Amino acid sequence: MEYAFNGVTPVILGFLDFGSRSGYDIKNAVDKSTRFFWAASYGQIYPELRRLEKSGLIEGESAPRGGRRRTVYTITDAGREALLRWLRAPELTREVRDEGMLKLFFAGALEPEEALGLLQAKRRQHEEALRRLRAIELDTPESEGLPYVVLQGGLAIHESIVEWCSKMERRLGKGGS
Amino acid sequence: MEYAFNGVTPVILGFLDFGSRSGYDIKNAVDKSTRFFWAASYGQIYPELRRLEKSGLIEGESAPRGGRRRTVYTITDAGREALLRWLRAPELTREVRDEGMLKLFFAGALEPEEALGLLQAKRRQHEEALRRLRAIELDTPESEGLPYVVLQGGLAIHESIVEWCSKMERRLGKGGS
DNA sequence: GACGGCATGTAAGTCGTTACATGATTTG
DNA sequence: CAAATCATGTAACGACTTACATGCCGTC
């Protein structure tokens, strides 16, 4: 039987393939990297670590720091194979839930200045995202590797949204629709 | 008491503000427009129509076509106010789940040619999205209004992703990381 | 008469977030 | 010594998808 992946499975296997870590470490790694396009919570991570260990895709070892209990997990050969199978599978799910876009879509119910305000708010949101991504860019030494490629993608997306906002703000500001 | 919005609430109120419709009509409208950034299923729409009607934000009227029963809903003043309150609220949730990005992030476990294939697959996915958006652009007459602005945003995003893919494909193809 | 589109609806199940609980350690 | 951080975990809840069920209508 193939191991049934859920949302957090590839994240755990992927980060453990970079190196052994605790659940807490995985959560921190996610929050500094993939969460921009794939989030994960403790409520997913800890139960899934159990499940993966039971199936032999990872192995946990007690590694307390001082008096704090701590379990560090290591990916197994079976786990690496499962990760590769997932990487090679053709599915590329992509889902977006963007309330700013939705509001803009229905903003005809508002006064024009308010619709303009919505665009400005959206621009600010993505400018903020750009600041965060650029901060990450600065404190990661390597300017190569796939994670860096992905970071460049994030920058490209947010930059294009900011540009589109600016353009549309000018249009709406001039009374054009 | 404020009406508690869920994911599908603003979609229903927004489309009914454009004009009276049945649940089926709303689903079709969503699938041709907002679903690129905000999807909705029948499993959400029909129960929420009931709930909205019970609270007086919309009103349903039987409007059969031939022997097919059909209920057309109309937004009320209370419904319009709720829509405006939502439009004016500062929250702008934005969530993305992009499996292509996640795979690329962990693609170091693959051979370089396979990682390149992942990038190409992602590019094709967004080229396909562009085709769909451009088809919508062509068969909608008005080239103004907020929905048109949002459509332009969708085009800008997918175009920037396609460009980023092309650029990174060239980089990886040359043996760069 | 089969198939596709119109039209409404529900049940089951999955998925994910949030809040909470516990307790140790480090830092200001 | 208080607050932040390390570290693990669970329970409750809400959200959403999928599959299914029903039945009418038009057309090939």
Coordinates of N, CA, C and O in Angstrom, one line a residue, chain A residues 7-8 10-15 17-18 33-40 44 80 83-111 114-115 118-119 121-122 125-126 143-154 156-158 160-161 164 168 171-172 177, chain B residues 7-8 10-15 17-18 33-40 44 80 83-111 114-115 118-119 121-122 125-126 143-154 156-158 160-161 164 168 171-172 177:
Chain A
G7 N -1.8 17.1 3.4 CA -1.2 18.4 3.1 C 0.2 18.5 3.8 O 1.0 19.2 3.2
V8 N 0.4 18.0 4.9 CA 1.6 18.3 5.6 C 2.7 17.2 5.4 O 3.9 17.4 5.6
P10 N 4.3 16.0 2.6 CA 5.5 16.3 1.8 C 6.4 17.4 2.5 O 7.6 17.4 2.3
V11 N 5.8 18.3 3.2 CA 6.6 19.3 4.0 C 7.5 18.6 5.0 O 8.7 18.9 5.0
I12 N 6.9 17.7 5.7 CA 7.8 17.0 6.7 C 8.9 16.2 6.1 O 10.1 16.3 6.4
L13 N 8.5 15.4 5.1 CA 9.5 14.6 4.4 C 10.6 15.5 3.7 O 11.8 15.2 3.8
G14 N 10.1 16.5 3.1 CA 11.0 17.4 2.4 C 12.0 18.1 3.4 O 13.2 18.1 3.1
F15 N 11.6 18.6 4.5 CA 12.5 19.2 5.4 C 13.4 18.2 6.1 O 14.6 18.5 6.3
D17 N 14.4 15.6 4.7 CA 15.4 15.2 3.7 C 16.6 16.2 3.7 O 17.7 15.9 3.3
F18 N 16.3 17.5 4.1 CA 17.4 18.5 4.2 C 18.3 18.1 5.4 O 19.4 18.5 5.5
S33 N 9.8 29.9 5.3 CA 10.0 29.6 3.9 C 8.7 29.2 3.2 O 8.1 30.1 2.5
T34 N 8.3 28.0 3.3 CA 7.2 27.5 2.5 C 5.8 28.1 2.8 O 4.9 28.1 2.0
R35 N 5.7 28.7 4.0 CA 4.4 29.2 4.4 C 3.8 30.2 3.5 O 2.6 30.4 3.5
F36 N 4.6 30.8 2.6 CA 4.1 31.8 1.7 C 3.2 31.1 0.6 O 2.4 31.7 0.0
F37 N 3.5 29.8 0.4 CA 2.7 29.1 -0.6 C 2.2 27.8 -0.1 O 1.5 27.1 -0.8
W38 N 2.6 27.4 1.2 CA 2.1 26.1 1.7 C 2.4 26.2 3.3 O 3.5 25.9 3.7
A39 N 1.3 26.5 4.0 CA 1.5 26.6 5.5 C 1.3 25.3 6.2 O 0.9 24.3 5.5
A40 N 1.7 25.2 7.4 CA 1.5 24.0 8.2 C 1.4 24.4 9.7 O 2.1 25.3 10.1
Q44 N -1.2 19.9 12.6 CA -1.0 18.9 11.5 C 0.3 18.2 11.7 O 0.4 17.0 11.5
R80 N 12.4 8.5 1.8 CA 13.0 9.2 0.7 C 12.3 8.8 -0.6 O 12.0 9.6 -1.5
L83 N 9.0 10.4 -0.9 CA 9.2 11.8 -1.3 C 9.4 11.9 -2.8 O 8.8 12.8 -3.5
L84 N 10.2 11.1 -3.3 CA 10.5 11.0 -4.7 C 9.3 10.7 -5.5 O 9.0 11.4 -6.6
R85 N 8.5 9.8 -5.1 CA 7.2 9.4 -5.8 C 6.3 10.6 -5.9 O 5.7 10.9 -6.9
W86 N 6.2 11.4 -4.7 CA 5.4 12.6 -4.7 C 5.9 13.6 -5.7 O 5.2 14.2 -6.4
L87 N 7.3 13.8 -5.6 CA 7.9 14.8 -6.5 C 7.6 14.5 -8.0 O 7.5 15.4 -8.8
R88 N 7.6 13.2 -8.3 CA 7.5 12.8 -9.7 C 6.0 12.7 -10.1 O 5.7 12.5 -11.3
A89 N 5.1 12.7 -9.2 CA 3.7 12.6 -9.6 C 3.3 13.8 -10.3 O 3.8 14.9 -10.0
P90 N 2.4 13.7 -11.3 CA 2.1 14.9 -12.2 C 1.2 15.9 -11.5 O 1.2 17.1 -12.0
E91 N 0.5 15.6 -10.4 CA -0.4 16.6 -9.9 C 0.3 17.9 -9.4 O 1.3 17.9 -8.8
L92 N -0.3 19.0 -9.7 CA 0.2 20.3 -9.3 C -1.0 21.2 -8.8 O -1.3 22.2 -9.4
T93 N -1.6 20.8 -7.7 CA -2.7 21.5 -7.1 C -2.3 23.0 -6.9 O -1.2 23.3 -6.5
R94 N -3.2 23.8 -7.2 CA -3.0 25.3 -6.9 C -4.3 25.9 -6.5 O -5.3 25.9 -7.3
E95 N -4.4 26.4 -5.3 CA -5.6 27.1 -4.8 C -5.3 28.4 -4.2 O -4.3 28.5 -3.5
V96 N -6.1 29.4 -4.5 CA -5.9 30.7 -4.0 C -7.2 31.2 -3.4 O -8.2 30.9 -3.9
R97 N -7.0 31.8 -2.2 CA -8.2 32.5 -1.6 C -7.8 33.9 -1.2 O -7.1 34.1 -0.3
D98 N -8.1 34.8 -2.1 CA -7.6 36.2 -2.0 C -8.8 37.2 -1.8 O -9.5 37.5 -2.7
E99 N -9.0 37.5 -0.5 CA -10.2 38.4 -0.2 C -10.0 39.7 -0.8 O -11.1 40.4 -1.1
G100 N -8.8 40.2 -0.9 CA -8.7 41.6 -1.5 C -9.2 41.6 -3.0 O -9.9 42.5 -3.4
M101 N -8.9 40.5 -3.7 CA -9.4 40.4 -5.1 C -10.9 40.4 -5.1 O -11.6 41.0 -5.9
L102 N -11.5 39.6 -4.2 CA -12.9 39.4 -4.1 C -13.6 40.7 -3.8 O -14.6 41.1 -4.4
K103 N -13.0 41.5 -2.8 CA -13.6 42.7 -2.5 C -13.6 43.7 -3.7 O -14.5 44.4 -4.0
L104 N -12.5 43.7 -4.4 CA -12.3 44.6 -5.5 C -13.3 44.2 -6.6 O -13.9 45.1 -7.2
F105 N -13.5 42.9 -6.8 CA -14.5 42.4 -7.8 C -15.9 43.0 -7.5 O -16.6 43.3 -8.4
F106 N -16.2 43.1 -6.2 CA -17.6 43.5 -5.9 C -17.6 45.0 -5.4 O -18.6 45.5 -4.9
A107 N -16.5 45.7 -5.7 CA -16.4 47.1 -5.1 C -17.2 48.1 -5.8 O -17.3 49.3 -5.4
G108 N -18.0 47.7 -6.9 CA -18.9 48.6 -7.5 C -20.0 49.1 -6.6 O -20.6 50.1 -6.9
A109 N -20.2 48.4 -5.5 CA -21.2 48.8 -4.5 C -20.7 49.9 -3.7 O -21.5 50.5 -2.9
L110 N -19.4 50.2 -3.8 CA -18.9 51.3 -2.9 C -18.7 52.6 -3.8 O -18.8 52.6 -5.0
E111 N -18.4 53.7 -3.1 CA -18.1 54.9 -3.7 C -16.7 54.7 -4.4 O -15.9 54.0 -3.9
E114 N -13.7 54.8 -2.3 CA -13.5 53.6 -1.4 C -12.9 52.4 -2.2 O -12.1 51.7 -1.7
A115 N -13.3 52.3 -3.4 CA -12.7 51.3 -4.3 C -11.2 51.5 -4.5 O -10.4 50.6 -4.4
L118 N -9.4 50.4 -1.5 CA -9.2 48.9 -1.6 C -8.0 48.5 -2.3 O -7.2 47.6 -1.9
L119 N -7.8 49.2 -3.5 CA -6.6 48.9 -4.3 C -5.3 49.3 -3.6 O -4.3 48.6 -3.6
A121 N -4.9 49.5 -0.3 CA -4.7 48.5 0.8 C -4.1 47.2 0.2 O -3.2 46.7 0.9
K122 N -4.5 46.8 -0.9 CA -4.0 45.6 -1.5 C -2.5 45.8 -1.9 O -1.7 45.0 -1.6
Q125 N -0.4 45.6 1.2 CA -0.3 44.2 1.6 C 0.8 43.5 0.9 O 1.6 42.8 1.5
H126 N 0.9 43.7 -0.4 CA 2.0 43.0 -1.2 C 3.3 43.7 -1.1 O 4.3 43.0 -1.2
S143 N 22.9 32.2 -2.9 CA 22.0 32.8 -3.9 C 21.9 31.7 -5.1 O 21.8 32.1 -6.2
E144 N 21.8 30.5 -4.7 CA 21.4 29.5 -5.6 C 20.7 28.3 -4.9 O 20.5 28.4 -3.7
G145 N 20.4 27.3 -5.6 CA 19.6 26.2 -5.1 C 18.1 26.5 -5.3 O 17.7 27.6 -5.6
L146 N 17.4 25.4 -5.3 CA 15.9 25.5 -5.6 C 15.2 26.4 -4.7 O 14.4 27.2 -5.1
P147 N 15.4 26.4 -3.3 CA 14.7 27.3 -2.5 C 14.9 28.8 -2.9 O 14.0 29.6 -2.8
Y148 N 16.1 29.1 -3.4 CA 16.4 30.4 -3.8 C 15.6 30.7 -5.1 O 15.0 31.8 -5.3
V149 N 15.5 29.8 -6.0 CA 14.7 29.9 -7.2 C 13.2 30.2 -6.8 O 12.6 31.1 -7.4
V150 N 12.7 29.5 -5.8 CA 11.3 29.7 -5.4 C 11.2 31.1 -4.8 O 10.2 31.8 -5.0
L151 N 12.1 31.5 -4.0 CA 12.1 32.8 -3.4 C 12.0 33.9 -4.5 O 11.2 34.9 -4.4
Q152 N 12.8 33.7 -5.6 CA 12.7 34.7 -6.7 C 11.3 34.7 -7.3 O 10.8 35.7 -7.7
G153 N 10.7 33.5 -7.3 CA 9.3 33.4 -7.8 C 8.4 34.2 -7.0 O 7.5 35.0 -7.5
G154 N 8.5 34.1 -5.7 CA 7.7 34.9 -4.8 C 7.8 36.4 -5.0 O 6.9 37.1 -5.1
A156 N 8.8 37.8 -7.7 CA 8.3 38.2 -9.0 C 6.8 38.4 -8.9 O 6.2 39.3 -9.5
I157 N 6.1 37.5 -8.3 CA 4.6 37.5 -8.2 C 4.2 38.8 -7.4 O 3.3 39.6 -7.9
H158 N 4.8 39.0 -6.2 CA 4.3 40.2 -5.5 C 4.7 41.5 -6.2 O 3.9 42.5 -6.1
S160 N 4.7 42.0 -9.4 CA 3.8 42.2 -10.5 C 2.4 42.6 -10.0 O 1.8 43.5 -10.6
I161 N 2.1 42.2 -8.8 CA 0.8 42.6 -8.2 C 0.9 44.1 -7.8 O -0.1 44.9 -8.0
W164 N 0.6 46.2 -10.9 CA -0.8 46.2 -11.3 C -1.6 47.1 -10.5 O -2.4 47.9 -11.0
M168 N -3.6 50.5 -11.8 CA -5.1 50.6 -11.7 C -5.4 51.7 -10.8 O -6.5 52.3 -11.0
R171 N -5.5 54.7 -13.0 CA -6.7 54.6 -13.8 C -7.9 55.0 -13.1 O -8.7 55.9 -13.6
L172 N -8.1 54.4 -11.9 CA -9.3 54.8 -11.1 C -9.3 56.2 -10.6 O -10.3 56.9 -10.6
S177 N -12.8 53.8 -15.1 CA -13.3 52.7 -14.3 C -12.2 51.7 -14.2 O -12.3 50.6 -14.1
Chain B
G7 N -17.2 31.7 4.2 CA -16.5 31.9 2.9 C -17.4 32.2 1.7 O -17.0 33.0 0.8
V8 N -18.6 31.7 1.7 CA -19.4 31.8 0.5 C -20.4 33.0 0.7 O -20.9 33.5 -0.3
P10 N -20.0 36.4 1.1 CA -19.8 37.6 0.3 C -20.0 37.3 -1.2 O -20.4 38.2 -1.9
V11 N -19.7 36.1 -1.6 CA -19.9 35.7 -3.0 C -21.3 35.8 -3.4 O -21.7 36.4 -4.4
I12 N -22.2 35.2 -2.5 CA -23.6 35.2 -2.8 C -24.2 36.7 -2.8 O -24.9 37.1 -3.7
L13 N -23.9 37.4 -1.7 CA -24.4 38.8 -1.7 C -23.9 39.6 -2.8 O -24.6 40.4 -3.4
G14 N -22.6 39.4 -3.2 CA -22.0 40.2 -4.2 C -22.7 39.9 -5.6 O -23.0 40.9 -6.3
F15 N -22.9 38.7 -5.9 CA -23.5 38.4 -7.2 C -25.0 38.8 -7.2 O -25.5 39.2 -8.2
D17 N -26.1 41.3 -5.7 CA -26.1 42.7 -5.8 C -26.0 43.1 -7.3 O -26.5 44.2 -7.7
F18 N -25.4 42.3 -8.1 CA -25.3 42.5 -9.6 C -26.7 42.3 -10.2 O -27.0 42.8 -11.2
S33 N -15.7 33.4 -13.1 CA -15.0 34.6 -12.7 C -14.2 34.5 -11.4 O -13.0 34.3 -11.4
T34 N -14.9 34.5 -10.2 CA -14.1 34.6 -9.0 C -13.4 33.3 -8.6 O -12.5 33.3 -7.8
R35 N -13.7 32.2 -9.3 CA -13.1 30.9 -8.8 C -11.6 30.9 -9.0 O -10.9 30.1 -8.3
F36 N -11.0 31.8 -9.8 CA -9.6 31.9 -9.9 C -8.9 32.3 -8.6 O -7.8 32.1 -8.3
F37 N -9.7 33.1 -7.8 CA -9.1 33.5 -6.5 C -10.1 33.3 -5.3 O -9.8 33.5 -4.2
W38 N -11.3 32.7 -5.6 CA -12.3 32.4 -4.6 C -13.3 31.5 -5.1 O -14.3 31.9 -5.8
A39 N -13.2 30.2 -4.8 CA -14.1 29.2 -5.3 C -15.3 29.0 -4.4 O -15.3 29.5 -3.3
A40 N -16.3 28.4 -4.9 CA -17.5 28.0 -4.2 C -18.2 26.8 -4.8 O -18.3 26.7 -6.0
Q44 N -21.7 24.5 -0.4 CA -21.7 25.8 0.4 C -22.9 26.6 0.0 O -23.5 27.2 0.9
R80 N -27.7 44.3 1.4 CA -26.8 45.3 0.8 C -25.9 46.0 1.9 O -24.7 46.2 1.7
L83 N -23.2 43.5 2.9 CA -22.2 43.5 1.9 C -21.3 44.7 2.0 O -20.0 44.6 2.0
L84 N -21.8 45.9 2.3 CA -21.0 47.1 2.4 C -20.1 47.0 3.7 O -19.0 47.4 3.6
R85 N -20.7 46.5 4.7 CA -19.9 46.3 6.0 C -18.7 45.4 5.7 O -17.6 45.7 6.1
W86 N -18.9 44.3 5.0 CA -17.8 43.4 4.7 C -16.8 44.1 3.8 O -15.6 44.0 4.0
L87 N -17.3 44.8 2.7 CA -16.4 45.5 1.8 C -15.5 46.5 2.6 O -14.3 46.8 2.2
R88 N -16.1 47.2 3.6 CA -15.4 48.2 4.3 C -14.5 47.7 5.5 O -13.7 48.4 6.0
A89 N -14.7 46.4 5.8 CA -13.9 45.8 6.9 C -12.4 45.7 6.4 O -12.2 45.5 5.3
P90 N -11.5 46.0 7.4 CA -10.1 46.0 6.9 C -9.4 44.7 6.6 O -8.4 44.7 5.9
E91 N -10.0 43.6 7.0 CA -9.4 42.3 6.7 C -9.2 42.0 5.2 O -10.1 42.2 4.5
L92 N -8.0 41.5 4.9 CA -7.8 41.0 3.5 C -7.0 39.7 3.5 O -5.9 39.6 3.2
T93 N -7.8 38.7 4.0 CA -7.2 37.3 4.0 C -6.6 36.9 2.6 O -7.2 37.2 1.6
R94 N -5.4 36.3 2.7 CA -4.9 35.8 1.5 C -4.1 34.5 1.8 O -3.2 34.5 2.6
E95 N -4.6 33.4 1.2 CA -4.0 32.1 1.4 C -3.7 31.5 0.0 O -4.5 31.5 -0.9
V96 N -2.5 30.9 -0.1 CA -2.1 30.2 -1.3 C -1.7 28.8 -1.0 O -1.0 28.6 0.0
R97 N -2.1 27.8 -1.7 CA -1.5 26.5 -1.6 C -1.1 26.0 -3.0 O -1.9 25.7 -3.9
D98 N 0.2 26.1 -3.2 CA 0.7 25.9 -4.6 C 1.7 24.7 -4.6 O 2.9 24.9 -4.2
E99 N 1.2 23.6 -5.0 CA 2.0 22.4 -4.9 C 3.2 22.4 -5.9 O 4.2 21.8 -5.6
G100 N 3.1 23.1 -7.0 CA 4.2 23.3 -7.9 C 5.4 24.0 -7.2 O 6.5 23.5 -7.4
M101 N 5.1 25.0 -6.5 CA 6.2 25.7 -5.8 C 6.8 24.8 -4.7 O 8.0 24.8 -4.5
L102 N 5.9 24.1 -4.0 CA 6.4 23.2 -2.9 C 7.3 22.1 -3.5 O 8.4 21.8 -3.0
K103 N 6.9 21.5 -4.7 CA 7.8 20.5 -5.3 C 9.1 21.1 -5.7 O 10.2 20.5 -5.5
L104 N 9.0 22.3 -6.3 CA 10.3 22.9 -6.7 C 11.2 23.2 -5.6 O 12.4 23.0 -5.6
F105 N 10.6 23.6 -4.5 CA 11.4 23.9 -3.2 C 12.2 22.7 -2.8 O 13.3 22.8 -2.3
F106 N 11.6 21.5 -2.9 CA 12.2 20.3 -2.5 C 12.8 19.5 -3.6 O 13.2 18.3 -3.4
A107 N 12.9 20.1 -4.8 CA 13.4 19.3 -6.0 C 14.8 19.0 -6.0 O 15.3 18.3 -6.9
G108 N 15.6 19.4 -5.0 CA 17.0 19.0 -4.9 C 17.2 17.5 -4.7 O 18.2 17.0 -5.0
A109 N 16.1 16.8 -4.3 CA 16.2 15.4 -4.2 C 16.1 14.7 -5.5 O 16.3 13.5 -5.6
L110 N 15.8 15.5 -6.6 CA 15.6 14.9 -7.9 C 16.9 15.1 -8.8 O 17.7 16.0 -8.4
E111 N 17.0 14.5 -9.9 CA 18.0 14.8 -10.9 C 17.7 16.2 -11.4 O 16.6 16.5 -11.6
E114 N 15.0 16.5 -14.0 CA 13.7 16.4 -13.4 C 13.2 17.7 -12.8 O 12.0 18.1 -12.9
A115 N 14.1 18.3 -12.2 CA 13.8 19.6 -11.6 C 13.4 20.6 -12.7 O 12.4 21.4 -12.5
L118 N 9.9 20.0 -13.8 CA 9.0 20.6 -12.8 C 8.7 22.0 -13.2 O 7.5 22.5 -13.1
L119 N 9.8 22.8 -13.5 CA 9.6 24.2 -13.9 C 8.8 24.3 -15.1 O 7.9 25.2 -15.3
A121 N 6.6 22.2 -16.3 CA 5.2 21.8 -16.0 C 4.5 23.0 -15.4 O 3.3 23.3 -15.7
K122 N 5.2 23.7 -14.5 CA 4.6 24.8 -13.8 C 4.3 25.9 -14.9 O 3.2 26.5 -14.9
Q125 N 1.2 25.1 -16.8 CA 0.0 25.3 -16.0 C -0.4 26.7 -16.0 O -1.6 27.0 -16.2
H126 N 0.5 27.7 -15.9 CA 0.2 29.1 -15.9 C -0.1 29.6 -17.3 O -0.9 30.5 -17.5
S143 N -14.7 46.6 -21.3 CA -13.3 46.6 -20.9 C -13.1 47.7 -19.8 O -12.1 48.4 -19.8
E144 N -14.1 47.8 -18.9 CA -14.0 48.6 -17.8 C -14.8 48.0 -16.6 O -15.4 46.9 -16.8
G145 N -14.8 48.6 -15.5 CA -15.5 48.1 -14.4 C -14.6 47.3 -13.5 O -13.5 46.9 -14.0
L146 N -14.9 47.1 -12.2 CA -14.0 46.4 -11.3 C -13.7 45.0 -11.7 O -12.5 44.6 -11.7
P147 N -14.7 44.2 -12.2 CA -14.4 42.9 -12.6 C -13.3 42.8 -13.7 O -12.4 42.0 -13.7
Y148 N -13.3 43.8 -14.6 CA -12.3 43.9 -15.6 C -10.9 44.2 -15.0 O -9.9 43.6 -15.4
V149 N -10.9 45.1 -14.0 CA -9.7 45.4 -13.3 C -9.1 44.1 -12.7 O -7.9 43.9 -12.8
V150 N -9.9 43.3 -12.0 CA -9.5 42.1 -11.4 C -9.0 41.1 -12.4 O -7.9 40.4 -12.2
L151 N -9.7 41.0 -13.6 CA -9.2 40.1 -14.6 C -7.8 40.5 -15.1 O -6.9 39.7 -15.3
Q152 N -7.6 41.8 -15.2 CA -6.2 42.3 -15.6 C -5.2 41.9 -14.5 O -4.0 41.5 -14.9
G153 N -5.6 41.9 -13.3 CA -4.7 41.5 -12.2 C -4.3 40.0 -12.4 O -3.2 39.6 -12.2
G154 N -5.3 39.2 -12.7 CA -5.1 37.7 -12.9 C -4.1 37.5 -14.1 O -3.1 36.8 -13.9
A156 N -1.8 39.7 -15.1 CA -0.5 40.1 -14.7 C 0.2 39.1 -13.9 O 1.4 38.8 -14.1
I157 N -0.5 38.5 -12.9 CA 0.1 37.5 -12.1 C 0.6 36.3 -12.9 O 1.8 35.9 -12.7
H158 N -0.3 35.7 -13.7 CA 0.1 34.5 -14.4 C 1.3 34.8 -15.4 O 2.2 34.0 -15.6
S160 N 3.6 37.0 -15.0 CA 4.9 37.2 -14.3 C 5.4 35.8 -13.9 O 6.6 35.6 -13.9
I161 N 4.5 34.9 -13.6 CA 5.0 33.5 -13.2 C 5.6 32.8 -14.4 O 6.6 32.2 -14.3
W164 N 9.0 34.2 -15.0 CA 9.9 33.7 -14.0 C 10.3 32.3 -14.3 O 11.5 31.9 -14.3
M168 N 14.1 31.0 -15.1 CA 14.8 29.9 -14.3 C 15.0 28.7 -15.1 O 16.0 28.0 -14.8
R171 N 18.3 29.3 -16.7 CA 19.3 29.2 -15.7 C 19.7 27.7 -15.4 O 20.8 27.3 -15.4
L172 N 18.6 27.0 -15.1 CA 18.9 25.6 -14.7 C 19.4 24.8 -15.9 O 20.2 23.9 -15.8
S177 N 22.4 26.7 -10.8 CA 21.5 26.1 -9.8 C 20.2 26.7 -10.0 O 19.3 26.6 -9.2

